[in-house]
Amino acid sequence: MSAASFAALPDPPYWAVIFSNQRRGHGEPADDAGYAAAAQHMVDLAADQPGFLGIESTRDGSGFGITVSYWQSPEALLAWRRQVDHAATRELGRERWYEHYELRVARVERAYGWNQA
Amino acid sequence: MSAASFAALPDPPYWAVIFSNQRRGHGEPADDAGYAAAAQHMVDLAADQPGFLGIESTRDGSGFGITVSYWQSPEALLAWRRQVDHAATRELGRERWYEHYELRVARVERAYGWNQA
């Protein structure tokens, strides 16, 4: 996913989906193009969901990535997961893009930030 | 931090600290060496704390990183944060390493994983 920046979030509580993942065959250009498009599509889908608050995402050169999406309520998060879990998307992810992933659903209780300037 | 891999975690509930951060002056070799050493020191400190469960960390080429550390209880997490918050470490982080960071403390309620194999 292309959003390499901070999500502007309201005060807690809100919900987070922590998606840690290892890309498969990272660095193959054809595969990467397909993945980038699909990842952007997922971000667009999420942003259109009611209760979506923001997303932060990064990946290192070895293909290990962490994406955290933030949601207003468990209901908002569940509605999105239902959409994402549609068999087609999940199977593509498993057969083509990921070697391994872990997904953790958490309730954010406290938040702090610091910004130079 | 160097741990570009998955944390092996028990079943929820447990706690997560989601640390999103933008490195400052990323790519300057002298600074990077100091940062790598300090980041490894932080991981070692965390791993020595009672109640530490694991850590996942990644950073892209622009210097945007996400590190998630996992803890058995709010008490374990607070004890670690008290250590990390020692003025010396925090000031170094602010003056030398980070342009911006956000820290979110969350209670993990559910977890799912998938592994090729």
Short mmCIF file of N, CA and C in Angstrom, two decimals, chain A residues 3-9 14-16 18 20-22 24 56-62 64-68 70 74 77-78 81 93-95 98-117, chain B residues 3-9 14-16 18 20-22 24 56-62 64-68 70 74 77-78 81 93-95 98-117:
data_model
loop_
_atom_site.label_atom_id
_atom_site.label_comp_id
_atom_site.label_asym_id
_atom_site.label_seq_id
_atom_site.Cartn_x
_atom_site.Cartn_y
_atom_site.Cartn_z
N ALA A 3 0.45 4.38 1.20
CA ALA A 3 0.33 5.48 2.17
C ALA A 3 1.47 5.48 3.19
N ALA A 4 2.62 6.06 2.83
CA ALA A 4 3.76 6.08 3.74
C ALA A 4 3.70 7.33 4.59
N SER A 5 2.65 7.46 5.39
CA SER A 5 2.55 8.63 6.24
C SER A 5 1.61 8.35 7.40
N PHE A 6 1.47 9.34 8.25
CA PHE A 6 0.72 9.17 9.48
C PHE A 6 -0.77 9.37 9.27
N ALA A 7 -1.54 8.58 9.98
CA ALA A 7 -2.99 8.75 9.97
C ALA A 7 -3.36 9.83 11.00
N ALA A 8 -4.25 10.72 10.64
CA ALA A 8 -4.76 11.71 11.60
C ALA A 8 -5.97 11.10 12.28
N LEU A 9 -5.84 10.82 13.57
CA LEU A 9 -6.88 10.05 14.26
C LEU A 9 -7.52 10.87 15.37
N TYR A 14 -10.55 3.75 19.84
CA TYR A 14 -10.93 3.34 18.49
C TYR A 14 -10.27 1.98 18.27
N TRP A 15 -10.44 1.43 17.08
CA TRP A 15 -9.96 0.06 16.85
C TRP A 15 -8.86 0.02 15.81
N ALA A 16 -7.98 -0.96 15.94
CA ALA A 16 -6.87 -1.11 15.00
C ALA A 16 -6.81 -2.54 14.49
N ILE A 18 -3.92 -4.75 12.94
CA ILE A 18 -2.47 -4.80 12.69
C ILE A 18 -2.23 -5.99 11.76
N SER A 20 0.57 -7.85 9.79
CA SER A 20 2.00 -8.08 9.53
C SER A 20 2.08 -9.11 8.42
N ASN A 21 2.95 -8.89 7.45
CA ASN A 21 2.95 -9.80 6.32
C ASN A 21 4.30 -9.89 5.64
N GLN A 22 4.57 -11.07 5.12
CA GLN A 22 5.78 -11.29 4.33
C GLN A 22 5.36 -11.54 2.89
N ARG A 24 5.65 -12.62 -0.95
CA ARG A 24 6.25 -13.75 -1.63
C ARG A 24 6.90 -13.23 -2.91
N GLU A 56 -1.89 3.27 8.11
CA GLU A 56 -0.44 3.50 8.04
C GLU A 56 0.18 2.20 7.56
N SER A 57 1.18 2.31 6.69
CA SER A 57 1.71 1.12 6.05
C SER A 57 3.16 1.31 5.67
N THR A 58 3.97 0.28 5.87
CA THR A 58 5.36 0.35 5.44
C THR A 58 5.88 -1.05 5.18
N ARG A 59 6.96 -1.15 4.38
CA ARG A 59 7.53 -2.45 4.04
C ARG A 59 9.02 -2.27 3.77
N ASP A 60 9.82 -3.18 4.28
CA ASP A 60 11.26 -3.04 4.07
C ASP A 60 11.72 -3.79 2.81
N GLY A 61 12.99 -3.72 2.53
CA GLY A 61 13.54 -4.29 1.31
C GLY A 61 13.43 -5.81 1.23
N SER A 62 13.23 -6.47 2.37
CA SER A 62 13.10 -7.93 2.36
C SER A 62 11.66 -8.37 2.09
N PHE A 64 9.10 -7.60 4.15
CA PHE A 64 8.33 -7.69 5.39
C PHE A 64 7.60 -6.37 5.61
N GLY A 65 6.27 -6.43 5.75
CA GLY A 65 5.47 -5.22 5.86
C GLY A 65 4.55 -5.22 7.06
N ILE A 66 4.22 -4.04 7.53
CA ILE A 66 3.19 -3.88 8.56
C ILE A 66 2.24 -2.79 8.07
N THR A 67 0.95 -3.12 8.06
CA THR A 67 -0.09 -2.15 7.74
C THR A 67 -1.06 -2.12 8.92
N VAL A 68 -1.33 -0.92 9.42
CA VAL A 68 -2.31 -0.79 10.50
C VAL A 68 -3.45 0.08 10.00
N TYR A 70 -7.23 1.81 10.99
CA TYR A 70 -7.91 2.28 12.20
C TYR A 70 -9.39 2.50 11.93
N PRO A 74 -15.99 -1.65 16.46
CA PRO A 74 -15.85 -3.04 16.03
C PRO A 74 -16.77 -3.36 14.86
N LEU A 77 -15.20 -2.16 11.59
CA LEU A 77 -14.08 -3.04 11.28
C LEU A 77 -14.59 -4.37 10.73
N LEU A 78 -15.63 -4.88 11.34
CA LEU A 78 -16.18 -6.16 10.90
C LEU A 78 -16.78 -6.07 9.50
N ARG A 81 -13.93 -6.14 7.17
CA ARG A 81 -13.32 -7.48 7.08
C ARG A 81 -14.19 -8.42 6.26
N GLY A 93 -4.53 -13.34 -2.32
CA GLY A 93 -3.50 -13.01 -1.33
C GLY A 93 -2.66 -14.23 -0.98
N ARG A 94 -3.34 -15.34 -0.78
CA ARG A 94 -2.63 -16.53 -0.35
C ARG A 94 -1.86 -17.19 -1.47
N GLU A 95 -2.47 -17.23 -2.66
CA GLU A 95 -1.81 -17.95 -3.75
C GLU A 95 -0.72 -17.13 -4.40
N TYR A 98 1.30 -13.44 -0.63
CA TYR A 98 1.89 -13.56 0.71
C TYR A 98 2.47 -14.94 0.96
N GLU A 99 3.54 -14.91 1.72
CA GLU A 99 4.15 -16.16 2.17
C GLU A 99 3.59 -16.48 3.55
N HIS A 100 3.28 -15.42 4.29
CA HIS A 100 2.86 -15.56 5.68
C HIS A 100 2.23 -14.22 6.09
N TYR A 101 1.13 -14.29 6.82
CA TYR A 101 0.63 -13.06 7.43
C TYR A 101 -0.01 -13.33 8.78
N GLU A 102 -0.03 -12.30 9.59
CA GLU A 102 -0.66 -12.36 10.91
C GLU A 102 -1.53 -11.11 11.03
N LEU A 103 -2.72 -11.30 11.58
CA LEU A 103 -3.67 -10.22 11.67
C LEU A 103 -4.15 -10.13 13.12
N ARG A 104 -4.02 -8.96 13.71
CA ARG A 104 -4.43 -8.79 15.11
C ARG A 104 -5.40 -7.63 15.21
N VAL A 105 -6.48 -7.87 15.89
CA VAL A 105 -7.52 -6.86 16.06
C VAL A 105 -7.45 -6.35 17.49
N ALA A 106 -7.31 -5.02 17.62
CA ALA A 106 -7.04 -4.46 18.94
C ALA A 106 -7.86 -3.19 19.17
N ARG A 107 -8.14 -2.95 20.45
CA ARG A 107 -8.83 -1.73 20.84
C ARG A 107 -7.79 -0.75 21.38
N VAL A 108 -7.65 0.39 20.71
CA VAL A 108 -6.66 1.40 21.13
C VAL A 108 -7.21 2.17 22.31
N GLU A 109 -6.45 2.17 23.40
CA GLU A 109 -6.91 2.78 24.65
C GLU A 109 -6.27 4.14 24.88
N ARG A 110 -5.02 4.29 24.46
CA ARG A 110 -4.30 5.54 24.69
C ARG A 110 -3.44 5.85 23.48
N ALA A 111 -3.17 7.13 23.28
CA ALA A 111 -2.32 7.54 22.15
C ALA A 111 -1.53 8.78 22.51
N TYR A 112 -0.30 8.85 22.01
CA TYR A 112 0.60 9.98 22.24
C TYR A 112 1.33 10.24 20.93
N GLY A 113 1.67 11.49 20.70
CA GLY A 113 2.44 11.78 19.51
C GLY A 113 3.46 12.87 19.77
N TRP A 114 4.44 12.93 18.90
CA TRP A 114 5.43 14.01 18.97
C TRP A 114 5.85 14.37 17.57
N ASN A 115 5.92 15.68 17.34
CA ASN A 115 6.26 16.15 16.02
C ASN A 115 7.29 17.25 16.14
N GLN A 116 8.40 17.09 15.47
CA GLN A 116 9.43 18.12 15.42
C GLN A 116 8.75 19.40 14.93
N ALA A 117 9.24 20.55 15.25
CA ALA A 117 8.71 21.81 14.70
C ALA A 117 7.77 22.45 15.71
N ALA B 3 14.60 -6.70 13.81
CA ALA B 3 13.77 -7.89 13.81
C ALA B 3 12.75 -7.88 12.68
N ALA B 4 13.16 -8.27 11.46
CA ALA B 4 12.23 -8.27 10.34
C ALA B 4 11.54 -9.61 10.25
N SER B 5 10.80 -9.96 11.29
CA SER B 5 10.13 -11.24 11.25
C SER B 5 8.95 -11.23 12.21
N PHE B 6 8.23 -12.33 12.21
CA PHE B 6 7.00 -12.41 12.97
C PHE B 6 7.26 -12.76 14.42
N ALA B 7 6.45 -12.18 15.30
CA ALA B 7 6.50 -12.54 16.71
C ALA B 7 5.62 -13.77 16.92
N ALA B 8 6.10 -14.71 17.71
CA ALA B 8 5.29 -15.88 18.08
C ALA B 8 4.55 -15.52 19.36
N LEU B 9 3.24 -15.38 19.27
CA LEU B 9 2.48 -14.84 20.40
C LEU B 9 1.49 -15.87 20.94
N TYR B 14 -3.82 -9.83 24.81
CA TYR B 14 -2.53 -9.30 25.24
C TYR B 14 -2.48 -7.85 24.77
N TRP B 15 -1.37 -7.17 25.01
CA TRP B 15 -1.32 -5.74 24.70
C TRP B 15 -0.29 -5.43 23.63
N ALA B 16 -0.56 -4.37 22.88
CA ALA B 16 0.34 -3.96 21.80
C ALA B 16 0.67 -2.49 21.93
N ILE B 18 1.89 0.25 19.35
CA ILE B 18 2.11 0.51 17.92
C ILE B 18 2.88 1.83 17.82
N SER B 20 4.56 4.26 15.28
CA SER B 20 4.76 4.70 13.90
C SER B 20 5.73 5.88 13.93
N ASN B 21 6.69 5.88 13.06
CA ASN B 21 7.70 6.93 13.18
C ASN B 21 8.34 7.27 11.85
N GLN B 22 8.72 8.53 11.73
CA GLN B 22 9.45 9.00 10.55
C GLN B 22 10.85 9.36 10.98
N ARG B 24 14.51 10.97 10.85
CA ARG B 24 15.03 12.25 10.42
C ARG B 24 16.34 11.98 9.69
N GLU B 56 7.65 -6.77 16.32
CA GLU B 56 7.73 -6.79 14.86
C GLU B 56 8.03 -5.38 14.41
N SER B 57 8.90 -5.26 13.40
CA SER B 57 9.38 -3.94 13.03
C SER B 57 9.76 -3.90 11.57
N THR B 58 9.42 -2.80 10.91
CA THR B 58 9.84 -2.65 9.51
C THR B 58 9.90 -1.16 9.17
N ARG B 59 10.67 -0.84 8.12
CA ARG B 59 10.84 0.56 7.72
C ARG B 59 11.09 0.60 6.22
N ASP B 60 10.46 1.54 5.52
CA ASP B 60 10.67 1.61 4.08
C ASP B 60 11.82 2.57 3.72
N GLY B 61 12.08 2.69 2.45
CA GLY B 61 13.21 3.49 1.98
C GLY B 61 13.10 4.97 2.28
N SER B 62 11.89 5.45 2.56
CA SER B 62 11.71 6.87 2.88
C SER B 62 11.95 7.15 4.36
N PHE B 64 10.04 5.82 6.81
CA PHE B 64 8.81 5.65 7.58
C PHE B 64 8.77 4.23 8.13
N GLY B 65 8.65 4.11 9.45
CA GLY B 65 8.71 2.81 10.09
C GLY B 65 7.53 2.54 11.00
N ILE B 66 7.22 1.27 11.18
CA ILE B 66 6.23 0.85 12.19
C ILE B 66 6.87 -0.28 13.00
N THR B 67 6.86 -0.13 14.32
CA THR B 67 7.31 -1.17 15.23
C THR B 67 6.16 -1.48 16.17
N VAL B 68 5.81 -2.75 16.29
CA VAL B 68 4.77 -3.14 17.24
C VAL B 68 5.40 -4.09 18.27
N TYR B 70 4.69 -6.39 21.80
CA TYR B 70 3.55 -7.08 22.40
C TYR B 70 3.87 -7.45 23.85
N PRO B 74 -1.06 -4.77 30.92
CA PRO B 74 -0.81 -3.32 30.95
C PRO B 74 0.32 -2.98 31.92
N LEU B 77 3.69 -3.55 30.21
CA LEU B 77 3.88 -2.50 29.21
C LEU B 77 4.26 -1.18 29.89
N LEU B 78 3.60 -0.87 30.98
CA LEU B 78 3.89 0.38 31.68
C LEU B 78 5.29 0.37 32.27
N ARG B 81 7.56 1.10 29.44
CA ARG B 81 7.47 2.49 29.01
C ARG B 81 8.16 3.41 30.01
N GLY B 93 15.92 10.55 21.05
CA GLY B 93 14.98 10.23 19.99
C GLY B 93 14.45 11.49 19.32
N ARG B 94 14.13 12.46 20.14
CA ARG B 94 13.53 13.68 19.59
C ARG B 94 14.56 14.57 18.90
N GLU B 95 15.74 14.68 19.52
CA GLU B 95 16.71 15.61 18.97
C GLU B 95 17.46 15.04 17.79
N TYR B 98 14.14 11.18 15.29
CA TYR B 98 12.80 11.20 14.71
C TYR B 98 12.37 12.60 14.31
N GLU B 99 11.61 12.63 13.24
CA GLU B 99 11.00 13.87 12.80
C GLU B 99 9.58 13.93 13.39
N HIS B 100 9.01 12.75 13.56
CA HIS B 100 7.60 12.65 13.99
C HIS B 100 7.37 11.21 14.44
N TYR B 101 6.67 11.04 15.53
CA TYR B 101 6.23 9.69 15.87
C TYR B 101 4.86 9.71 16.54
N GLU B 102 4.18 8.59 16.43
CA GLU B 102 2.88 8.40 17.07
C GLU B 102 2.93 7.05 17.76
N LEU B 103 2.39 7.02 18.96
CA LEU B 103 2.45 5.81 19.78
C LEU B 103 1.03 5.50 20.23
N ARG B 104 0.59 4.28 19.96
CA ARG B 104 -0.77 3.88 20.34
C ARG B 104 -0.71 2.60 21.16
N VAL B 105 -1.41 2.62 22.25
CA VAL B 105 -1.42 1.48 23.17
C VAL B 105 -2.78 0.80 23.02
N ALA B 106 -2.75 -0.50 22.73
CA ALA B 106 -3.99 -1.19 22.39
C ALA B 106 -4.06 -2.57 23.03
N ARG B 107 -5.28 -3.00 23.27
CA ARG B 107 -5.52 -4.34 23.80
C ARG B 107 -5.94 -5.24 22.65
N VAL B 108 -5.14 -6.27 22.37
CA VAL B 108 -5.44 -7.18 21.27
C VAL B 108 -6.51 -8.17 21.72
N GLU B 109 -7.59 -8.21 20.95
CA GLU B 109 -8.75 -9.03 21.32
C GLU B 109 -8.83 -10.31 20.51
N ARG B 110 -8.39 -10.24 19.25
CA ARG B 110 -8.48 -11.42 18.39
C ARG B 110 -7.25 -11.46 17.49
N ALA B 111 -6.89 -12.66 17.06
CA ALA B 111 -5.74 -12.80 16.18
C ALA B 111 -5.95 -13.98 15.24
N TYR B 112 -5.46 -13.83 14.00
CA TYR B 112 -5.55 -14.86 12.96
C TYR B 112 -4.24 -14.87 12.21
N GLY B 113 -3.84 -16.01 11.73
CA GLY B 113 -2.64 -16.04 10.91
C GLY B 113 -2.78 -17.02 9.78
N TRP B 114 -1.93 -16.86 8.80
CA TRP B 114 -1.88 -17.79 7.69
C TRP B 114 -0.45 -17.92 7.23
N ASN B 115 -0.04 -19.16 6.97
CA ASN B 115 1.32 -19.42 6.59
C ASN B 115 1.31 -20.39 5.42
N GLN B 116 1.92 -20.03 4.33
CA GLN B 116 2.15 -20.93 3.19
C GLN B 116 2.86 -22.15 3.75
N ALA B 117 3.15 -23.14 3.13
CA ALA B 117 3.86 -24.27 3.74
C ALA B 117 3.37 -25.54 3.13
#
